[in-house]
Coordinates of C-alpha atoms and ligand atoms in Angstrom, one line a residue:
M22 CA 14.8 -35.3 -32.2
V23 CA 17.3 -34.6 -35.0
P24 CA 20.6 -33.4 -33.7
A25 CA 21.8 -30.3 -35.5
E26 CA 24.9 -30.8 -37.7
P27 CA 28.0 -29.8 -35.7
T28 CA 28.9 -26.2 -36.4
E29 CA 32.7 -26.4 -35.8
P30 CA 34.5 -26.3 -39.2
M31 CA 36.5 -29.4 -38.4
S32 CA 35.8 -32.7 -36.8
R33 CA 38.4 -35.2 -35.6
V34 CA 38.1 -38.8 -36.4
L35 CA 40.4 -41.7 -35.4
V36 CA 40.8 -44.4 -38.1
L37 CA 41.8 -47.8 -36.6
Y38 CA 43.1 -50.2 -39.2
T39 CA 42.7 -53.7 -38.1
G40 CA 43.3 -55.5 -41.4
G41 CA 41.1 -56.9 -44.1
T42 CA 41.1 -56.9 -47.9
I43 CA 41.0 -53.1 -48.1
G44 CA 44.6 -52.9 -47.1
M45 CA 45.9 -56.2 -48.5
R46 CA 48.5 -56.9 -51.2
K47 CA 49.2 -59.9 -53.4
N48 CA 52.0 -62.1 -52.1
A49 CA 54.5 -64.1 -54.1
R50 CA 51.9 -67.0 -54.4
G51 CA 49.4 -64.5 -55.9
V52 CA 46.9 -64.5 -53.0
Y53 CA 46.0 -61.4 -50.9
E54 CA 47.4 -61.0 -47.5
P55 CA 47.6 -58.1 -45.0
V56 CA 51.0 -56.4 -44.9
A57 CA 52.0 -54.1 -42.0
G58 CA 52.2 -50.5 -43.0
W59 CA 50.7 -50.9 -46.5
F60 CA 47.3 -49.5 -45.7
A61 CA 48.7 -46.3 -44.1
E62 CA 51.0 -45.9 -47.1
Q63 CA 48.1 -46.2 -49.5
I64 CA 46.0 -43.7 -47.6
A65 CA 48.8 -41.2 -47.6
Q66 CA 48.8 -41.4 -51.4
Q67 CA 45.1 -40.9 -52.1
P68 CA 44.5 -37.3 -53.3
Q69 CA 40.7 -37.5 -52.4
L70 CA 41.7 -38.0 -48.8
H71 CA 43.8 -35.0 -48.4
D72 CA 43.4 -31.2 -49.0
P73 CA 46.7 -29.9 -50.4
T74 CA 46.2 -26.6 -48.6
Q75 CA 45.9 -28.3 -45.2
P76 CA 48.0 -30.4 -43.0
K77 CA 48.1 -34.0 -44.3
F78 CA 45.1 -36.3 -43.3
T79 CA 42.6 -33.4 -43.6
T80 CA 39.8 -33.7 -46.1
R81 CA 38.5 -30.9 -48.3
P82 CA 35.4 -29.2 -46.9
S83 CA 32.2 -31.1 -47.5
A84 CA 29.0 -29.6 -49.0
S85 CA 28.2 -28.3 -45.6
G86 CA 31.6 -26.7 -45.3
R87 CA 33.1 -29.1 -42.7
R88 CA 36.5 -30.7 -43.0
I89 CA 37.6 -33.9 -41.3
H90 CA 41.0 -34.3 -39.8
Y91 CA 41.7 -37.9 -39.2
D92 CA 44.6 -39.9 -37.7
V93 CA 45.3 -43.4 -38.9
A94 CA 46.4 -45.9 -36.2
A95 CA 47.2 -49.3 -37.6
Y96 CA 47.7 -52.5 -35.5
E97 CA 51.2 -53.9 -35.7
V98 CA 50.0 -57.1 -37.3
P99 CA 47.0 -56.4 -39.6
L100 CA 44.8 -59.5 -39.8
D101 CA 42.5 -61.2 -42.1
S102 CA 39.3 -60.9 -40.1
A103 CA 38.9 -64.7 -40.2
N104 CA 41.7 -64.7 -37.6
L105 CA 40.1 -62.3 -35.1
D106 CA 38.8 -63.5 -31.8
L107 CA 37.4 -62.1 -28.5
S108 CA 40.8 -60.8 -27.5
H109 CA 40.9 -58.6 -30.6
W110 CA 37.4 -57.2 -29.9
A111 CA 38.5 -56.3 -26.4
R112 CA 41.6 -54.5 -27.8
F113 CA 39.5 -52.5 -30.3
A114 CA 37.1 -51.5 -27.5
T115 CA 39.9 -50.5 -25.2
D116 CA 41.6 -48.5 -27.8
I117 CA 38.4 -46.6 -28.5
E118 CA 38.0 -46.0 -24.8
R119 CA 41.5 -44.6 -24.5
A120 CA 41.1 -42.2 -27.3
Y121 CA 37.4 -41.4 -26.6
D122 CA 37.8 -37.9 -25.3
D123 CA 40.3 -36.8 -28.1
Y124 CA 38.0 -37.6 -31.1
D125 CA 34.5 -36.9 -32.3
A126 CA 34.1 -40.2 -33.9
F127 CA 35.9 -43.5 -34.8
V128 CA 36.2 -45.5 -38.0
V129 CA 37.3 -49.1 -37.6
V130 CA 38.7 -50.5 -40.9
H131 CA 38.1 -54.2 -40.8
G132 CA 37.9 -57.3 -43.0
T133 CA 34.5 -58.0 -44.3
D134 CA 34.3 -61.7 -43.3
T135 CA 33.7 -61.2 -39.6
M136 CA 32.9 -57.5 -39.6
A137 CA 29.3 -58.1 -38.5
Y138 CA 30.5 -60.1 -35.5
T139 CA 32.9 -57.3 -34.4
A140 CA 30.3 -54.7 -35.0
S141 CA 27.9 -56.6 -32.7
A142 CA 30.5 -57.2 -30.1
L143 CA 31.6 -53.6 -30.0
A144 CA 27.9 -52.5 -29.6
F145 CA 27.6 -54.6 -26.5
M146 CA 31.1 -53.7 -25.2
L147 CA 30.7 -49.9 -25.6
D148 CA 28.0 -49.3 -23.1
G149 CA 26.8 -45.7 -23.0
L150 CA 28.4 -44.9 -26.4
A151 CA 27.7 -41.2 -27.3
K152 CA 29.8 -40.9 -30.5
P153 CA 29.8 -42.7 -33.8
V154 CA 31.9 -45.8 -34.2
I155 CA 31.7 -47.0 -37.8
L156 CA 33.2 -50.2 -39.2
T157 CA 34.0 -50.4 -42.9
G158 CA 36.2 -52.3 -45.3
A159 CA 36.2 -53.4 -48.9
Q160 CA 35.8 -56.3 -51.3
I161 CA 38.7 -54.9 -53.5
P162 CA 41.9 -53.6 -52.0
I163 CA 42.6 -49.9 -52.2
E164 CA 45.8 -50.5 -54.2
R165 CA 43.7 -51.7 -57.2
L166 CA 42.7 -49.1 -59.8
R167 CA 39.0 -50.1 -59.6
N168 CA 38.1 -50.6 -56.0
D169 CA 35.3 -50.1 -53.5
A170 CA 37.7 -49.2 -50.7
L171 CA 38.0 -45.5 -51.3
D172 CA 34.2 -45.0 -51.6
N173 CA 33.6 -47.0 -48.4
L174 CA 36.3 -45.2 -46.5
L175 CA 35.1 -41.7 -47.7
G176 CA 31.5 -42.6 -46.9
A177 CA 32.4 -43.9 -43.4
L178 CA 34.6 -40.9 -42.7
G179 CA 32.0 -38.5 -43.9
I180 CA 29.2 -39.9 -41.8
A181 CA 31.4 -40.2 -38.8
G182 CA 32.6 -36.6 -39.1
H183 CA 29.2 -35.1 -39.8
Y184 CA 26.4 -36.9 -37.9
A185 CA 26.3 -37.4 -34.2
I186 CA 24.9 -41.0 -34.4
P187 CA 25.7 -42.5 -31.0
E188 CA 25.9 -46.1 -32.3
V189 CA 28.2 -48.7 -33.6
G190 CA 27.4 -48.7 -37.3
L191 CA 28.6 -50.6 -40.4
Y192 CA 29.1 -48.6 -43.5
F193 CA 29.3 -50.4 -46.8
H194 CA 28.2 -49.6 -50.4
H195 CA 26.4 -46.3 -49.6
K196 CA 24.6 -47.5 -46.6
L197 CA 25.1 -47.2 -42.9
L198 CA 23.6 -50.1 -41.1
R199 CA 23.2 -50.6 -37.3
G200 CA 26.2 -52.8 -36.6
C201 CA 24.3 -55.4 -34.5
R202 CA 21.7 -55.8 -37.2
A203 CA 24.1 -56.3 -40.1
T204 CA 25.1 -59.5 -41.8
K205 CA 27.4 -60.4 -44.7
V206 CA 25.3 -61.6 -47.5
D207 CA 27.6 -61.6 -50.5
A208 CA 31.1 -63.0 -50.7
V209 CA 32.0 -61.3 -54.0
G210 CA 29.5 -58.5 -54.7
L211 CA 30.2 -54.9 -53.6
D212 CA 26.8 -54.6 -51.9
A213 CA 28.0 -57.2 -49.4
F214 CA 26.0 -56.4 -46.2
A215 CA 22.4 -56.4 -45.4
S216 CA 20.3 -55.5 -42.3
P217 CA 17.3 -57.7 -43.1
N218 CA 15.2 -56.6 -40.1
L219 CA 16.0 -52.9 -39.8
P220 CA 16.2 -50.3 -42.5
P221 CA 19.6 -48.5 -42.9
L222 CA 20.4 -45.8 -40.4
A223 CA 21.6 -43.7 -43.3
E224 CA 21.8 -43.8 -47.1
V225 CA 24.3 -42.0 -49.2
G226 CA 23.2 -40.8 -52.6
V227 CA 23.3 -37.3 -54.1
D228 CA 22.3 -36.4 -50.5
V229 CA 23.0 -38.1 -47.3
K230 CA 19.7 -39.2 -45.7
V231 CA 19.9 -40.1 -42.0
A232 CA 16.9 -42.0 -40.7
W233 CA 16.9 -40.2 -37.4
H234 CA 13.7 -41.9 -36.2
L235 CA 15.7 -45.1 -36.1
V236 CA 18.8 -43.8 -34.5
R237 CA 19.0 -44.5 -30.8
P238 CA 19.0 -41.6 -28.4
A239 CA 22.4 -40.5 -27.0
P240 CA 22.8 -42.0 -23.5
A241 CA 22.9 -39.8 -20.4
G242 CA 25.7 -41.6 -18.6
P243 CA 29.4 -42.0 -19.4
L244 CA 31.0 -44.6 -21.6
R245 CA 31.6 -47.9 -19.8
V246 CA 33.5 -50.6 -21.6
H247 CA 32.9 -54.2 -20.8
T248 CA 35.5 -56.5 -22.2
R249 CA 34.8 -59.7 -20.4
F250 CA 33.2 -62.2 -22.7
D251 CA 32.5 -65.9 -22.1
P252 CA 34.2 -67.8 -24.9
H253 CA 32.1 -71.0 -24.3
V254 CA 29.4 -70.0 -26.7
A255 CA 28.5 -71.6 -30.0
S256 CA 26.0 -71.6 -32.9
L257 CA 24.2 -74.6 -34.2
R258 CA 22.3 -74.5 -37.4
L259 CA 19.5 -77.1 -37.2
Y260 CA 19.1 -79.4 -40.1
P261 CA 16.6 -82.2 -40.9
G262 CA 17.8 -85.4 -39.5
I263 CA 20.0 -84.0 -36.7
T264 CA 20.5 -86.8 -34.2
R265 CA 20.2 -86.8 -30.4
R266 CA 23.8 -87.9 -30.0
I267 CA 25.1 -85.0 -32.2
L268 CA 23.0 -82.5 -30.2
E269 CA 24.1 -84.0 -26.8
N270 CA 27.7 -83.8 -27.8
F271 CA 27.3 -80.2 -28.9
L272 CA 25.7 -79.2 -25.7
A273 CA 28.2 -80.9 -23.5
P274 CA 30.5 -78.9 -21.1
P275 CA 32.2 -76.5 -21.4
L276 CA 29.4 -75.0 -23.5
A277 CA 27.6 -72.2 -21.5
G278 CA 25.6 -70.6 -24.3
L279 CA 24.1 -71.8 -27.6
V280 CA 22.5 -69.9 -30.5
L281 CA 20.1 -72.4 -32.0
E282 CA 19.4 -71.4 -35.6
S283 CA 16.0 -73.0 -36.1
F284 CA 13.6 -73.3 -39.0
G285 CA 11.3 -70.5 -40.1
A286 CA 9.6 -68.7 -37.2
G287 CA 11.6 -70.6 -34.7
N288 CA 10.7 -74.3 -35.1
A289 CA 12.7 -77.4 -34.3
P290 CA 11.8 -81.1 -34.7
D291 CA 9.6 -82.1 -31.7
R292 CA 8.5 -85.6 -32.7
D293 CA 11.4 -87.9 -32.9
D294 CA 14.5 -88.7 -30.9
D295 CA 13.5 -86.4 -28.0
L296 CA 15.7 -83.6 -29.2
I297 CA 13.6 -81.2 -27.1
G298 CA 14.4 -83.3 -24.1
V299 CA 18.1 -82.8 -24.8
L300 CA 17.6 -79.1 -25.0
R301 CA 15.6 -79.1 -21.8
A302 CA 18.2 -81.0 -19.9
A303 CA 20.9 -78.6 -21.1
S304 CA 18.8 -75.6 -20.1
E305 CA 18.3 -77.1 -16.7
R306 CA 22.0 -77.7 -16.3
G307 CA 22.5 -74.0 -16.9
V308 CA 23.2 -73.7 -20.6
V309 CA 21.5 -70.6 -22.0
I310 CA 20.0 -71.4 -25.4
V311 CA 18.7 -68.6 -27.6
N312 CA 16.5 -69.3 -30.6
V313 CA 17.0 -67.3 -33.8
S314 CA 15.7 -68.1 -37.3
Q315 CA 17.8 -69.5 -40.2
C316 CA 15.7 -67.1 -42.4
L317 CA 17.3 -63.8 -43.1
K318 CA 14.1 -61.9 -42.5
G319 CA 11.4 -62.2 -39.8
H320 CA 11.5 -63.2 -36.2
V321 CA 11.1 -66.2 -33.9
R322 CA 7.7 -66.4 -32.4
P323 CA 6.1 -69.5 -31.0
S324 CA 3.1 -69.7 -33.4
Y325 CA 3.6 -73.4 -34.0
A326 CA 3.6 -76.3 -31.6
A327 CA 7.1 -77.1 -32.8
G328 CA 8.3 -73.7 -31.7
Q329 CA 6.3 -73.6 -28.4
A330 CA 8.0 -76.9 -27.5
L331 CA 11.4 -75.0 -27.5
V332 CA 10.0 -72.3 -25.2
D333 CA 8.7 -75.0 -22.8
A334 CA 12.2 -76.5 -22.8
G335 CA 13.6 -73.2 -21.5
V336 CA 14.9 -71.9 -24.9
V337 CA 14.8 -68.1 -25.1
P338 CA 13.1 -66.7 -28.3
G339 CA 15.6 -64.4 -29.9
A340 CA 13.1 -62.4 -31.9
D341 CA 14.7 -61.0 -35.1
M342 CA 18.4 -61.0 -34.0
T343 CA 21.0 -62.0 -36.5
P344 CA 23.0 -65.1 -35.5
E345 CA 26.1 -62.7 -35.2
A346 CA 24.3 -60.5 -32.7
A347 CA 22.9 -63.4 -30.8
L348 CA 26.3 -65.1 -30.4
T349 CA 28.2 -62.0 -29.3
K350 CA 25.3 -61.0 -27.0
L351 CA 25.4 -64.3 -25.3
A352 CA 29.2 -64.2 -24.9
Y353 CA 28.8 -60.7 -23.5
L354 CA 25.9 -61.5 -21.1
L355 CA 27.5 -64.7 -19.8
G356 CA 30.8 -62.8 -19.3
Q357 CA 29.2 -60.3 -16.9
G358 CA 28.7 -63.0 -14.2
L359 CA 24.9 -62.3 -13.9
P360 CA 22.5 -64.9 -12.5
L361 CA 21.3 -67.2 -15.3
D362 CA 17.7 -66.0 -15.0
E363 CA 18.8 -62.5 -15.7
V364 CA 21.0 -63.6 -18.6
R365 CA 17.9 -65.4 -20.1
A366 CA 15.7 -62.3 -19.5
L367 CA 18.2 -59.9 -21.1
A368 CA 18.9 -62.2 -24.0
G369 CA 15.3 -61.7 -25.2
R370 CA 15.3 -57.9 -24.7
S371 CA 16.8 -55.1 -26.7
L372 CA 20.0 -53.8 -25.2
R373 CA 21.5 -51.9 -28.1
G374 CA 18.7 -52.1 -30.7
E375 CA 19.8 -55.6 -31.8
L376 CA 16.2 -56.9 -31.8
T377 CA 12.6 -55.7 -32.2
E378 CA 10.7 -56.2 -29.0
D379 CA 7.0 -57.1 -29.6
P380 CA 7.2 -57.0 -33.4
Ligands
LIG3 N1 39.1 -62.3 -45.8 C1 39.0 -60.9 -45.8 C2 38.8 -60.4 -44.3 O1 37.7 -60.6 -43.8 C3 37.9 -60.4 -46.6 C4 37.6 -58.9 -46.8 O2 38.2 -58.1 -46.1 O3 36.8 -58.6 -47.6 O4 39.7 -60.0 -43.7

């Protein structure tokens, strides 16, 4: 069912600035770095983001007559997203939880490099999410004359403030993607993110088109935030010629979970060097191994003997999950202290729409 657009004339959105290019400035050596306070200063100066007839940080009315009042909360030390880790994800989730009842929606402003990881992690952490949480950022800082920052920010704010999409999304270059389906595909282009196995949840052109049939239903229960993640997870991209020793070393303690990025529809070498035996031994020892494809599109399905061998070794087929979703999901599931059989069963099922069951 398509939820009606809210009728109140104003929505309240909390903008959390975590760092990233969008709010960076060139330092003395001529390279971009995040500078505390700079993003908020830039936002305060953008005429498009403020209606002069209203209190500051209130937009002009949209085509449907709705204004958005937003507060900007910036972290003391804004970071290049390459420096974020599990503790930062937990902090973002906790801050959203604290402000949950005071706002209609949340925009998390973030560096693009690891945005897809944070989006996936937040999707798993924010269990029972009933409000939009939208990550966005930019390839060009907002201080530059020509930038994608303003467009991305306005688009994310607009969707957050108008559409009750109860999901963690990633808004970039006129598209809202499901966060746990998104991946960064371009280091320099402005259309930097893709969702190879799920169409966008919304597209912004002359009109905003929300694909309501793809949007997950609002949950019945309250928000529950899970911040415990197991840090002992890793990703390994298979390559022709990988040796048994390399694989054994990779799977050695303290590793608890592995995302195996395999070939094509989920295949691994099953002839030489007994690599499958190494994976089986690790599974038996309690390492949870999830198989996702190196291909951007498509899913893991044991249609070849080389793929079936992995299933027989206890490796969980990860369907069409992105490597980012698979890694954060494993860290999340292992962090919940569940029996390993349950972790394995849940790893192959859709918890937040991160994979297609029975494609
Ligand atoms: N290195 C930056 C970051 O991820 C890139 C960006 O924001 O576009 O923080």
